[in-house]
Short mmCIF file of C-alpha atoms in Angstrom, two decimals:
data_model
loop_
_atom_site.label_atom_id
_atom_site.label_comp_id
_atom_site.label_asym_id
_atom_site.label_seq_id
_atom_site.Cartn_x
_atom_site.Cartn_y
_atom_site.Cartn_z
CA UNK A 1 16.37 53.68 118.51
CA UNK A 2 15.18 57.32 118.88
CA UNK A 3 13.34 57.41 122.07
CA UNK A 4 11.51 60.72 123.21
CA UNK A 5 13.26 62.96 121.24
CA UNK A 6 12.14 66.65 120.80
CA UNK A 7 13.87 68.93 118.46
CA UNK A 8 13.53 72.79 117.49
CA UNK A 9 15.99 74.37 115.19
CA UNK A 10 18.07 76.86 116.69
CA UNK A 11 16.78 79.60 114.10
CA UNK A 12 13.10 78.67 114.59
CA UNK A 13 13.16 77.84 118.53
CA UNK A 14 9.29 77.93 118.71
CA UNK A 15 8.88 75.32 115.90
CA UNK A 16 9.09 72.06 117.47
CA UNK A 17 10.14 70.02 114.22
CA UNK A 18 9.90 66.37 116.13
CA UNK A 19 7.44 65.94 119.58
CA UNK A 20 8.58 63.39 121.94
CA UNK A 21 9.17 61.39 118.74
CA UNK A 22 9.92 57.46 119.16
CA UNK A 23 10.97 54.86 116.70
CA UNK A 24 12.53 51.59 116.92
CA UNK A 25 14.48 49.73 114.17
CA UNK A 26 15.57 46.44 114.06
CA UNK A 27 19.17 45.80 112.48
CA UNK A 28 18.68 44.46 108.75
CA UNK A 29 14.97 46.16 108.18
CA UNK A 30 14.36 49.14 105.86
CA UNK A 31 12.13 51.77 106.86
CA UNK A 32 10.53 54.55 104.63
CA UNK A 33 9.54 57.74 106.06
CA UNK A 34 6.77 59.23 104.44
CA UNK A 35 5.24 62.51 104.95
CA UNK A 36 4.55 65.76 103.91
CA UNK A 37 6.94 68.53 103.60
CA UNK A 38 8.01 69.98 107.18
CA UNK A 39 6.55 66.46 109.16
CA UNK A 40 10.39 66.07 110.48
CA UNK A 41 11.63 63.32 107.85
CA UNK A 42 14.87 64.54 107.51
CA UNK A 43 15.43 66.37 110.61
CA UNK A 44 15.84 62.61 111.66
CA UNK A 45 19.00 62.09 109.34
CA UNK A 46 20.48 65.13 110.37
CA UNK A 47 19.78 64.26 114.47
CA UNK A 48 21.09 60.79 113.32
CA UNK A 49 24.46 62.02 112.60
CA UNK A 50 25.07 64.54 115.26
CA UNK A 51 24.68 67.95 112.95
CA UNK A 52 22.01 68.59 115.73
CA UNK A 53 21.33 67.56 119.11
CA UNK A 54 17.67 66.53 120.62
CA UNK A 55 16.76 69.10 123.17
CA UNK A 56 14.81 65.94 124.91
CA UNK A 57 14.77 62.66 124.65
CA UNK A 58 18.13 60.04 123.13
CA UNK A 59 19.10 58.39 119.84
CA UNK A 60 21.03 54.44 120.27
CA UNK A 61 22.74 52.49 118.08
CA UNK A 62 23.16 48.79 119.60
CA UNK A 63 22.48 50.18 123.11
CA UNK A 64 24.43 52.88 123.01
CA UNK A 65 23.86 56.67 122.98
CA UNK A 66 25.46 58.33 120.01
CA UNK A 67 26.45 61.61 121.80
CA UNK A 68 28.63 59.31 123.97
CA UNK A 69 30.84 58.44 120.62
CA UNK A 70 32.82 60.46 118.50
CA UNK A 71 31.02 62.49 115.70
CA UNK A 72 33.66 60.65 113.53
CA UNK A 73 33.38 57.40 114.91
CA UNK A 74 29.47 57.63 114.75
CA UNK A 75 29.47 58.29 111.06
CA UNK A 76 31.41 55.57 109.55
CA UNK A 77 28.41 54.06 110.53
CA UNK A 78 26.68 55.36 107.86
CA UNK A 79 26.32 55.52 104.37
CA UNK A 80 24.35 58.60 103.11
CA UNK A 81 22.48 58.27 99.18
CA UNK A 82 21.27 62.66 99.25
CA UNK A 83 18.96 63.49 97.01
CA UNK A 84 21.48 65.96 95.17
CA UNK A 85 24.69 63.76 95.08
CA UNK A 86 28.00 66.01 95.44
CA UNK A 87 30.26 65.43 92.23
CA UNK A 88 33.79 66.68 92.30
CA UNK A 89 35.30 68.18 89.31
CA UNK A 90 37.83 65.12 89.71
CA UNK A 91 37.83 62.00 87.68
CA UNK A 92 34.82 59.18 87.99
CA UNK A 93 36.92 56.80 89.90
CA UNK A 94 38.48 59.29 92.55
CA UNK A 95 34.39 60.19 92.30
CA UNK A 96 33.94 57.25 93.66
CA UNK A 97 36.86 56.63 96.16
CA UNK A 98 36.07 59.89 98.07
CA UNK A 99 33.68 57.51 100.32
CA UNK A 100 36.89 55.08 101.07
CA UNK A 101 40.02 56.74 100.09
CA UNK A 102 42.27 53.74 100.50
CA UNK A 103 40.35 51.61 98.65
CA UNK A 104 42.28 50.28 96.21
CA UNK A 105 40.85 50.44 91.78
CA UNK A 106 39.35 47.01 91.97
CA UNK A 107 36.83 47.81 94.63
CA UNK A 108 36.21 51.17 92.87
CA UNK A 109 35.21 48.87 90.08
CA UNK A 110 33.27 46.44 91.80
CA UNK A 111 31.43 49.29 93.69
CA UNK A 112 30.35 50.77 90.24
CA UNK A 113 29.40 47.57 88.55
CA UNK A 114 27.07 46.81 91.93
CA UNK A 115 25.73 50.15 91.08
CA UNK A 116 25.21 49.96 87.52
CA UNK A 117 27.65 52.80 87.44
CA UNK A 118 30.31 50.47 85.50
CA UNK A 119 28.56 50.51 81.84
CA UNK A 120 28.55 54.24 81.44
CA UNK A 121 31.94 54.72 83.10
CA UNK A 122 33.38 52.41 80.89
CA UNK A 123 32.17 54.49 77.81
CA UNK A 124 33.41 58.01 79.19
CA UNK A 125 36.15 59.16 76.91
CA UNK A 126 38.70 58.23 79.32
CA UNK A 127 36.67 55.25 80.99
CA UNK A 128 37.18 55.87 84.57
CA UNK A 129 40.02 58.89 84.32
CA UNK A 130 37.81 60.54 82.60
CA UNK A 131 36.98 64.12 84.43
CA UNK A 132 33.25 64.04 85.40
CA UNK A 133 33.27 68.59 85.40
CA UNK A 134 32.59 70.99 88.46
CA UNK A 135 28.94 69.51 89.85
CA UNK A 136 28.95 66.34 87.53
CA UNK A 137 28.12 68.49 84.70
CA UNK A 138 29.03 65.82 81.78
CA UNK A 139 26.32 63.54 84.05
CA UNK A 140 22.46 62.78 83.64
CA UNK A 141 20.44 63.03 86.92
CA UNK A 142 20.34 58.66 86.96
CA UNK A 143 24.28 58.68 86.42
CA UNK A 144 25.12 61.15 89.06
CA UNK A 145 22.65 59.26 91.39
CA UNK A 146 24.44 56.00 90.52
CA UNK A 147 27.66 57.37 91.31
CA UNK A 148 26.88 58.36 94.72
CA UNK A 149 25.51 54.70 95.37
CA UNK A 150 28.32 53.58 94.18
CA UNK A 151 29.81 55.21 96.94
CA UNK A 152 27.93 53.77 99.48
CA UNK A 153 28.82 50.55 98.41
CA UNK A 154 32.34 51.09 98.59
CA UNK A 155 31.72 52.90 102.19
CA UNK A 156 30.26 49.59 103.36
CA UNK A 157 28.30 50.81 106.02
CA UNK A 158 25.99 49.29 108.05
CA UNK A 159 23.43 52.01 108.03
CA UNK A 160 22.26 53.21 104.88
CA UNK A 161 20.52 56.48 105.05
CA UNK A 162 18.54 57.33 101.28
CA UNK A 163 17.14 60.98 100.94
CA UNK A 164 14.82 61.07 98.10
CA UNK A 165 17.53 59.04 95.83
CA UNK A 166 14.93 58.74 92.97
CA UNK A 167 12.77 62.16 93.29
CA UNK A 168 14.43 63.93 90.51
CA UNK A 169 14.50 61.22 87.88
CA UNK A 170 12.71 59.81 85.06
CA UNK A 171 11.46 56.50 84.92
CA UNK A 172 13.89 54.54 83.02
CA UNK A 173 16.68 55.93 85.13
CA UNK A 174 14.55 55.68 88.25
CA UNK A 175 14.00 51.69 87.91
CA UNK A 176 18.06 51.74 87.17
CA UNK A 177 18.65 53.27 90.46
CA UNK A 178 15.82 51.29 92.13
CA UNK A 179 17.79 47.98 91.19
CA UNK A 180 20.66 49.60 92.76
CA UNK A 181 19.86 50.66 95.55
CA UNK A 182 18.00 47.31 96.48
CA UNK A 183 21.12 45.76 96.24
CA UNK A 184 22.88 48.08 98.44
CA UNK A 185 20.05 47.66 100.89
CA UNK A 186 20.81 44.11 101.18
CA UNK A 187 22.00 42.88 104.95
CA UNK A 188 22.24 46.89 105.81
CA UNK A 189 19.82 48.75 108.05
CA UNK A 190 17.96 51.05 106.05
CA UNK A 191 16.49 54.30 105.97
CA UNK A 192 14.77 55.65 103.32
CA UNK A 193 13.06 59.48 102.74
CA UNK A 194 11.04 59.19 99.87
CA UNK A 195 7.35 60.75 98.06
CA UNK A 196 7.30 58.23 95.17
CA UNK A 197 5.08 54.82 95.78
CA UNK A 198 7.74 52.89 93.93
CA UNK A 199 10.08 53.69 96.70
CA UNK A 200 8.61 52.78 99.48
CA UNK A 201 6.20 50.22 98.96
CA UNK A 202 8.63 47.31 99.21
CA UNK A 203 9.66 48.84 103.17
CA UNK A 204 9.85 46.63 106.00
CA UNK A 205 7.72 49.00 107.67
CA UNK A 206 6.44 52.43 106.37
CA UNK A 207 6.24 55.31 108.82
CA UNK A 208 3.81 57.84 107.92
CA UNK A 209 4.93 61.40 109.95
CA UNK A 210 2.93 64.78 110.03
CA UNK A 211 4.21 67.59 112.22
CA UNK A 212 7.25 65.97 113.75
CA UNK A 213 4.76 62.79 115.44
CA UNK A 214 4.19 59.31 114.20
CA UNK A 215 0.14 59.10 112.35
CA UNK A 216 0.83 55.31 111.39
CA UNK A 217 3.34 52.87 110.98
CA UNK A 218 3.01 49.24 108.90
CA UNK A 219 3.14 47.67 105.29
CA UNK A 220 1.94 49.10 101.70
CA UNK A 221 -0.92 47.23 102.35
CA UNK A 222 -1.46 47.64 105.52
CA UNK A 223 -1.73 51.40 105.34
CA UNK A 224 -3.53 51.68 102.77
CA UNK A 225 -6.72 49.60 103.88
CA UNK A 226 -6.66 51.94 106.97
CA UNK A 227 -6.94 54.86 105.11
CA UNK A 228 -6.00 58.12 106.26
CA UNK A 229 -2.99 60.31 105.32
CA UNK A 230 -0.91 57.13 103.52
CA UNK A 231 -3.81 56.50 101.54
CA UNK A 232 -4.18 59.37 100.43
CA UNK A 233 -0.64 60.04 98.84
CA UNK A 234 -1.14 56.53 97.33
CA UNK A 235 -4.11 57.56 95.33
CA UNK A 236 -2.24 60.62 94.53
CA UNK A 237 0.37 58.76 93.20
CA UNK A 238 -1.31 56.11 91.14
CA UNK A 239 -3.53 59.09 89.62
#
């Protein structure tokens, strides 16, 4: 629940990102925040996990404030999908078991199968020791996407957090990933940045932000018969 928050980065202290900004989420639901660039969309993920604090206003989690808990304690409560995955110029499954490092080679596994990760692991020349390069370079956009997911399986998180998971790619690996994540999005609280239709259309509850404040918030279709700013990046999108 954020409730009243106002933030400004330190840098730009005059440049109120979010404006006595309030959302409530229910546990289970996913959410897509839409908006254009600079409306505050992922200022939200960042104030989520403590890399900033709210000048006004508090964020809870079950009732209670997050700047009560520990910064550690406060993110094993969430599972982050960016939109440029981090891959480690380590092998695919130690890839993978960065998100839970005692996690043991069958949950690896498991993680990447639920991810659709396991097929094109399995045909790396060394299957799962196989050395993925500095940045993932051996990788496709789709496979590097599906191995962070594959992480936040394994991370089993209650909150999932998804930052433009499916901006970058094309559209078979795109519907891959889709399948993916909707899997991992099952029984978690989600979150969900996103400018492509396909992403957000099957949302709980879309949120549609300009300038750090709340324009409209309900369904695909919903938003769309009241026209206005969702509309209007759905006819973008379908033309």
């Amino acid at each position: 629940y954020l409730r009243n928050v106002s933030f400004s980065y330190p840098a730009r202290p005059k440049s109120q990102i979010l404006n006595n900004f309030s959302l409530q989420i229910k546990a289970g639901q996913t959410i897509a925040l839409v908006g254009p660039s600079g409306a505050g969309k992922t200022t939200i993920f960042q104030l989520l996990m403590r890399f900033y604090e709210p000048e006004k206003g508090s964020i809870l989690i079950d009732n209670v404030k997050i700047n009560t808990l520990l910064k550690s304690d406060l993110r094993k409560s969430f599972a982050l999908v960016p939109q440029e995955p981090v891959i480690f110029a380590m092998n695919a499954m130690e890839n993978i078991r960065f998100s839970k490092p005692n996690a043991v080679d069958q949950e690896v596994r498991e993680a990447a199968k639920a991810a659709d990760a396991h097929d094109f692991i399995s045909k790396l020349p060394d299957g799962y020791r196989t050395d993925l390069g500095e940045r993932g370079i051996t990788l496709s956009g789709g496979q590097r996407q599906r191995i962070a997911i594959a992480r936040a399986i394994l991370r089993d998180s209650p909150i999932l957090l998804l930052d433009e998971a499916t901006s970058a790619l094309d559209s078979v690996s795109e519907r891959s990933v889709q399948m993916a994540v909707e899997k991992l999005s099952e029984s978690r609280t989600t979150i969900i940045i996103a400018h492509r239709l396909s992403t957000v259309k099957k949302a709980d509850r879309i949120v549609v932000m300009e300038s750090g404040i709340i324009k409209a918030i309900g369904t695909h279709k919903e938003l769309v018969a009241q026209g206005g700013l969702y509309s209007q990046f759905a006819n973008m999108q379908f033309t």
